PDB file of C-alpha atoms in Angstrom:
ATOM      1  CA  MET F   1      16.728 -23.250 -10.224  1.00 48.00           C
ATOM      2  CA  ALA F   2      13.887 -21.874  -8.140  1.00 62.00           C
ATOM      3  CA  ILE F   3      12.931 -18.244  -8.536  1.00 80.00           C
ATOM      4  CA  SER F   4      12.828 -15.705  -5.743  1.00 91.00           C
ATOM      5  CA  ARG F   5       9.999 -16.072  -3.234  1.00 93.00           C
ATOM      6  CA  TYR F   6       9.521 -12.287  -2.975  1.00 96.00           C
ATOM      7  CA  ALA F   7       6.392 -11.986  -5.160  1.00 96.00           C
ATOM      8  CA  ALA F   8       4.725 -15.031  -3.591  1.00 96.00           C
ATOM      9  CA  ALA F   9       5.637 -13.746  -0.119  1.00 97.00           C
ATOM     10  CA  VAL F  10       3.952 -10.373  -0.671  1.00 98.00           C
ATOM     11  CA  ASP F  11       0.860 -12.058  -2.101  1.00 97.00           C
ATOM     12  CA  ALA F  12       0.718 -14.416   0.911  1.00 98.00           C
ATOM     13  CA  LEU F  13       1.024 -11.497   3.349  1.00 98.00           C
ATOM     14  CA  VAL F  14      -1.772  -9.549   1.630  1.00 98.00           C
ATOM     15  CA  SER F  15      -4.025 -12.631   1.642  1.00 98.00           C
ATOM     16  CA  LEU F  16      -3.229 -13.336   5.294  1.00 98.00           C
ATOM     17  CA  ALA F  17      -4.083  -9.771   6.332  1.00 98.00           C
ATOM     18  CA  GLN F  18      -7.297  -9.720   4.291  1.00 97.00           C
ATOM     19  CA  ALA F  19      -8.437 -12.960   5.940  1.00 97.00           C
ATOM     20  CA  ASP F  20      -7.480 -11.998   9.510  1.00 97.00           C
ATOM     21  CA  SER F  21     -10.558 -11.589  11.699  1.00 96.00           C
ATOM     22  CA  THR F  22      -8.865  -9.156  14.120  1.00 95.00           C
ATOM     23  CA  LEU F  23      -7.856  -6.786  11.317  1.00 96.00           C
ATOM     24  CA  THR F  24     -11.312  -7.112   9.763  1.00 95.00           C
ATOM     25  CA  ALA F  25     -13.049  -6.396  13.081  1.00 94.00           C
ATOM     26  CA  ALA F  26     -10.861  -3.305  13.561  1.00 93.00           C
ATOM     27  CA  ALA F  27     -11.795  -2.125  10.023  1.00 93.00           C
ATOM     28  CA  VAL F  28      -8.147  -2.014   8.938  1.00 96.00           C
ATOM     29  CA  GLU F  29      -7.945  -1.440   5.190  1.00 94.00           C
ATOM     30  CA  ILE F  30      -5.372  -3.683   3.449  1.00 95.00           C
ATOM     31  CA  VAL F  31      -3.514  -2.209   0.443  1.00 94.00           C
ATOM     32  CA  ASP F  32      -0.991  -3.909  -1.851  1.00 96.00           C
ATOM     33  CA  GLY F  33       1.437  -1.124  -2.817  1.00 94.00           C
ATOM     34  CA  PRO F  34       1.220   2.650  -2.368  1.00 90.00           C
ATOM     35  CA  PRO F  35      -2.067   4.520  -1.840  1.00 85.00           C
ATOM     36  CA  VAL F  36      -4.096   6.277  -4.469  1.00 79.00           C
ATOM     37  CA  GLN F  37      -5.009   9.015  -1.977  1.00 76.00           C
ATOM     38  CA  GLN F  38      -4.683   9.669   1.758  1.00 68.00           C
ATOM     39  CA  GLN F  39      -7.785   8.936   3.781  1.00 67.00           C
ATOM     40  CA  TYR F  40      -8.604  10.447   7.167  1.00 65.00           C
ATOM     41  CA  GLY F  41     -10.452   8.507   9.821  1.00 72.00           C
ATOM     42  CA  THR F  42      -8.968   5.153   8.794  1.00 88.00           C
ATOM     43  CA  THR F  43      -6.235   2.695   9.688  1.00 95.00           C
ATOM     44  CA  VAL F  44      -4.518   1.320   6.607  1.00 95.00           C
ATOM     45  CA  LEU F  45      -1.913  -1.454   6.304  1.00 96.00           C
ATOM     46  CA  TYR F  46       0.243  -1.117   3.179  1.00 96.00           C
ATOM     47  CA  PHE F  47       2.419  -3.967   1.895  1.00 97.00           C
ATOM     48  CA  GLY F  48       5.312  -3.039  -0.383  1.00 96.00           C
ATOM     49  CA  TRP F  49       5.468   0.668   0.457  1.00 94.00           C
ATOM     50  CA  THR F  50       7.580   2.699   2.885  1.00 91.00           C
ATOM     51  CA  GLY F  51       5.180   5.591   3.354  1.00 88.00           C
ATOM     52  CA  ASP F  52       7.477   7.930   1.433  1.00 88.00           C
ATOM     53  CA  GLU F  53       5.559   9.425  -1.487  1.00 86.00           C
ATOM     54  CA  ASP F  54       8.872  10.228  -3.214  1.00 87.00           C
ATOM     55  CA  SER F  55      10.139   6.641  -3.096  1.00 88.00           C
ATOM     56  CA  ASP F  56       9.122   3.534  -5.005  1.00 89.00           C
ATOM     57  CA  LEU F  57      11.031   1.218  -2.621  1.00 92.00           C
ATOM     58  CA  ALA F  58       8.933  -1.870  -1.893  1.00 95.00           C
ATOM     59  CA  GLY F  59      11.500  -4.284  -0.506  1.00 96.00           C
ATOM     60  CA  SER F  60      14.754  -6.089  -1.203  1.00 95.00           C
ATOM     61  CA  ILE F  61      16.063  -9.534  -2.132  1.00 95.00           C
ATOM     62  CA  GLN F  62      19.405 -11.002  -1.082  1.00 95.00           C
ATOM     63  CA  SER F  63      20.644 -14.495  -1.859  1.00 90.00           C
ATOM     64  CA  SER F  64      23.781 -16.594  -1.749  1.00 89.00           C
ATOM     65  CA  TYR F  65      24.566 -20.196  -2.626  1.00 86.00           C
ATOM     66  CA  HIS F  66      23.833 -22.664   0.140  1.00 81.00           C
ATOM     67  CA  ASP F  67      25.903 -25.426  -1.474  1.00 81.00           C
ATOM     68  CA  LEU F  68      27.729 -26.199  -4.737  1.00 83.00           C
ATOM     69  CA  GLY F  69      26.949 -28.152  -7.889  1.00 82.00           C
ATOM     70  CA  PRO F  70      24.328 -28.197 -10.639  1.00 83.00           C
ATOM     71  CA  SER F  71      21.451 -28.562  -8.178  1.00 82.00           C
ATOM     72  CA  ALA F  72      22.816 -26.020  -5.714  1.00 84.00           C
ATOM     73  CA  MET F  73      20.269 -24.302  -3.526  1.00 86.00           C
ATOM     74  CA  ARG F  74      20.331 -20.680  -2.384  1.00 87.00           C
ATOM     75  CA  ASP F  75      19.686 -19.043   0.954  1.00 92.00           C
ATOM     76  CA  GLU F  76      17.359 -16.115   0.261  1.00 94.00           C
ATOM     77  CA  THR F  77      16.327 -13.286   2.521  1.00 97.00           C
ATOM     78  CA  CYS F  78      13.605 -10.951   1.293  1.00 97.00           C
ATOM     79  CA  GLU F  79      12.546  -7.803   3.057  1.00 97.00           C
ATOM     80  CA  VAL F  80       8.994  -6.574   2.475  1.00 98.00           C
ATOM     81  CA  ARG F  81       8.623  -2.917   3.465  1.00 98.00           C
ATOM     82  CA  CYS F  82       5.291  -2.083   5.095  1.00 98.00           C
ATOM     83  CA  ILE F  83       3.604   0.768   6.868  1.00 96.00           C
ATOM     84  CA  ILE F  84       0.508   1.074   9.007  1.00 97.00           C
ATOM     85  CA  ARG F  85      -1.079   4.517   8.975  1.00 94.00           C
ATOM     86  CA  ALA F  86      -3.707   5.317  11.567  1.00 95.00           C
ATOM     87  CA  ILE F  87      -5.032   8.659  10.327  1.00 91.00           C
ATOM     88  CA  ARG F  88      -7.660  10.549  12.285  1.00 89.00           C
ATOM     89  CA  GLY F  89      -9.583  13.701  11.536  1.00 84.00           C
ATOM     90  CA  ASP F  90      -9.534  14.694  15.207  1.00 88.00           C
ATOM     91  CA  ASN F  91      -6.919  15.415  17.875  1.00 89.00           C
ATOM     92  CA  ASP F  92      -6.703  12.005  19.650  1.00 93.00           C
ATOM     93  CA  MET F  93      -3.101  10.814  19.181  1.00 95.00           C
ATOM     94  CA  SER F  94      -3.535   8.098  21.808  1.00 96.00           C
ATOM     95  CA  ALA F  95      -6.336   6.477  19.785  1.00 95.00           C
ATOM     96  CA  ALA F  96      -4.286   6.677  16.575  1.00 95.00           C
ATOM     97  CA  ARG F  97      -1.261   5.118  18.288  1.00 96.00           C
ATOM     98  CA  LEU F  98      -3.355   2.317  19.802  1.00 96.00           C
ATOM     99  CA  SER F  99      -4.971   1.586  16.436  1.00 96.00           C
ATOM    100  CA  ALA F 100      -1.589   1.309  14.674  1.00 97.00           C
ATOM    101  CA  VAL F 101      -0.004  -0.868  17.364  1.00 96.00           C
ATOM    102  CA  THR F 102      -3.072  -3.114  17.555  1.00 96.00           C
ATOM    103  CA  ALA F 103      -2.977  -3.672  13.776  1.00 97.00           C
ATOM    104  CA  LEU F 104       0.721  -4.575  13.907  1.00 97.00           C
ATOM    105  CA  GLY F 105       0.061  -6.958  16.793  1.00 97.00           C
ATOM    106  CA  ALA F 106      -2.749  -8.674  14.884  1.00 97.00           C
ATOM    107  CA  LEU F 107      -0.538  -9.122  11.815  1.00 97.00           C
ATOM    108  CA  GLU F 108       2.358 -10.475  13.870  1.00 97.00           C
ATOM    109  CA  THR F 109       0.047 -12.903  15.705  1.00 97.00           C
ATOM    110  CA  ALA F 110      -1.310 -14.185  12.371  1.00 97.00           C
ATOM    111  CA  ILE F 111       2.236 -14.690  11.043  1.00 97.00           C
ATOM    112  CA  ARG F 112       3.328 -16.544  14.195  1.00 96.00           C
ATOM    113  CA  ALA F 113       0.410 -18.961  13.797  1.00 96.00           C
ATOM    114  CA  ASN F 114       1.942 -20.235  10.518  1.00 95.00           C
ATOM    115  CA  VAL F 115       5.472 -18.891  10.049  1.00 95.00           C
ATOM    116  CA  SER F 116       5.840 -20.137   6.438  1.00 95.00           C
ATOM    117  CA  LEU F 117       2.321 -18.996   5.444  1.00 96.00           C
ATOM    118  CA  GLY F 118       2.066 -22.275   3.537  1.00 94.00           C
ATOM    119  CA  LEU F 119       4.760 -21.401   0.973  1.00 94.00           C
ATOM    120  CA  SER F 120       7.107 -24.199  -0.027  1.00 89.00           C
ATOM    121  CA  ASP F 121      10.804 -23.457   0.538  1.00 92.00           C
ATOM    122  CA  VAL F 122       9.987 -20.603   2.961  1.00 95.00           C
ATOM    123  CA  LEU F 123      11.459 -21.194   6.396  1.00 95.00           C
ATOM    124  CA  ARG F 124       9.828 -18.240   8.139  1.00 96.00           C
ATOM    125  CA  PHE F 125       8.203 -14.815   7.972  1.00 97.00           C
ATOM    126  CA  GLU F 126       8.941 -12.421  10.828  1.00 96.00           C
ATOM    127  CA  VAL F 127       8.405  -8.769  11.684  1.00 96.00           C
ATOM    128  CA  SER F 128      12.005  -7.643  11.974  1.00 88.00           C
ATOM    129  CA  GLU F 129      11.945  -3.940  12.840  1.00 88.00           C
ATOM    130  CA  ALA F 130       9.528  -1.057  13.305  1.00 93.00           C
ATOM    131  CA  THR F 131       9.779   2.723  13.520  1.00 95.00           C
ATOM    132  CA  VAL F 132       7.022   4.871  15.034  1.00 96.00           C
ATOM    133  CA  ASN F 133       6.249   8.306  13.565  1.00 95.00           C
ATOM    134  CA  GLN F 134       3.560  10.748  14.686  1.00 96.00           C
ATOM    135  CA  ALA F 135       2.402  13.684  12.596  1.00 92.00           C
ATOM    136  CA  ARG F 136      -0.212  16.408  12.681  1.00 90.00           C
ATOM    137  CA  ASP F 137      -1.544  18.716   9.971  1.00 83.00           C
ATOM    138  CA  GLY F 138      -4.528  21.011   9.478  1.00 80.00           C
ATOM    139  CA  MET F 139      -6.831  18.061   8.744  1.00 79.00           C
ATOM    140  CA  GLY F 140      -5.931  15.843  11.699  1.00 85.00           C
ATOM    141  CA  LEU F 141      -3.176  13.597  12.933  1.00 92.00           C
ATOM    142  CA  ALA F 142      -1.562  10.249  12.259  1.00 92.00           C
ATOM    143  CA  CYS F 143       0.513   7.576  13.891  1.00 96.00           C
ATOM    144  CA  GLU F 144       2.599   5.569  11.435  1.00 95.00           C
ATOM    145  CA  LEU F 145       4.421   2.298  12.046  1.00 96.00           C
ATOM    146  CA  ASP F 146       7.014   1.794   9.322  1.00 96.00           C
ATOM    147  CA  PHE F 147       8.226  -1.808   9.507  1.00 97.00           C
ATOM    148  CA  SER F 148       9.837  -4.679   7.640  1.00 97.00           C
ATOM    149  CA  ILE F 149       8.828  -8.270   7.320  1.00 98.00           C
ATOM    150  CA  THR F 150      11.791 -10.561   6.675  1.00 97.00           C
ATOM    151  CA  VAL F 151      11.173 -13.723   4.667  1.00 97.00           C
ATOM    152  CA  THR F 152      13.843 -16.427   4.937  1.00 96.00           C
ATOM    153  CA  SER F 153      13.861 -19.174   2.294  1.00 95.00           C
ATOM    154  CA  LEU F 154      15.987 -22.026   1.014  1.00 92.00           C
ATOM    155  CA  ILE F 155      15.393 -22.172  -2.737  1.00 88.00           C
TER     156      ILE F 155
END
């Protein structure tokens, strides 16, 4: 029986983002997992992290049998939690918001160009939801897009 596609899906998303020319041109930093430290003046795309420093949640895996018998296949839906943080050391929320939304748009465009990202058994990757948060502290401000990428597979 095939194993879950979750690990391969996260690796494919990280590789896709690192190779994307739009994200590279916008100087978006790509991080697999939670940050080591918060950086001001940057836009960062995290895969497998919700943005909550008190949570280790990276995603979820759900599966059910597609058919019966010894060679039965499973329908699998994985959710990869992600966040884009556009953190600025100034007071320009509009620029932070535009940076975050532009990064999400570039990622979604790259996914739509190859919805399986070349993984066997994967039917599609899709951005399935997003929440926008804006914050300000003594060092600057941030716009955060907390979102999920759903990976649908038949394994």
